[in-house]
């Protein structure tokens, strides 16, 4: 009696690509491969012919001239501030913040502003291949609801800051709202929550200690701007008798939950401390360059074993959410800072902006690489364009030559979000019209 032939396995989606860039294993490119997806999960990565034989797919998407890669993780954003794009440029950080950004925010910030800015940002990020953002802004409850509405993955920060805002008036109110945010979203498959104390110069010791205690109890990440400028270091020594990282260490915050953003002012000892404690560092090269904040020693951090992630910062200081541009700047700047042309090579840069970001957010077991069992947060990048020809090296092309306009398709948790450059379930003309009415409102405020 002969064996009966095996029936094909069912899957919901089979994505075939000329090149699959899994990130893990490192620096690998799989030619003419396919990724099989069932529900929200990746169930197989295998050669295209084998995939066709093994799976009976409800839908097959074939992109023979594209690279399929994990969705990019924007590890530091203030996405509602997309509505402040271009409001104040060509200014140093504290002038920009205190004389321009904070006064405008005080006049416009509220649930409507946050909802509309986040929606605009989601559309921009999807068109640029970003599928996850680490958010740091007021009205986290509104942000989380908007991200959920559009099926976008996010870690939403609960802001802690020492002065009253439209979001909260007192320390106790900030912490109460952080607790409510965590309670509401703690079991959600797409939305996570973190503490987001603004910066060492806007948060006192008592509040940092409170953050550390609650972070330990609730197992929440701590998303913090720190060592952003030389002035921050000088002021900290004057006020606290310590550099900011030493102060944070004294308060128990330098650990594997810390997402330290910017980090342009670091000693060798501080780099090694971050490596030993498992700190993740988010490199925001374009924002740092634009504000003349300094240079993050990205190569030294990476070579020391620090988990390195990449972020755009907000549109008020970047002025876009383009992670492909950010990758290119990060890689090129790292070489100049390290005086080493081998620093932060293409494969390492892609890893930082995918798996590095995922690990920083505490999402490393779910996203950041194309592996069986992980969520299908995936991006197709069309490499057939004139600007990416001839194609000698896929990883090099993705970092040094590819523009975000070459992103053709995006999926989050297996669901299509961008199909052949068309957004799914988002009203693009309406989003643009809404952004324009905010321009008029802000213009009137500043007049």
PDB file of C-alpha atoms in Angstrom, residues 29 121 321:
ATOM      1  CA  UNK A  29      20.038  37.713   1.837  1.00  0.00           C
ATOM      2  CA  UNK A 121       2.283  60.410  11.062  1.00  0.00           C
ATOM      3  CA  UNK A 321       9.682  60.359   9.528  1.00  0.00           C
TER       4      UNK A 321
END
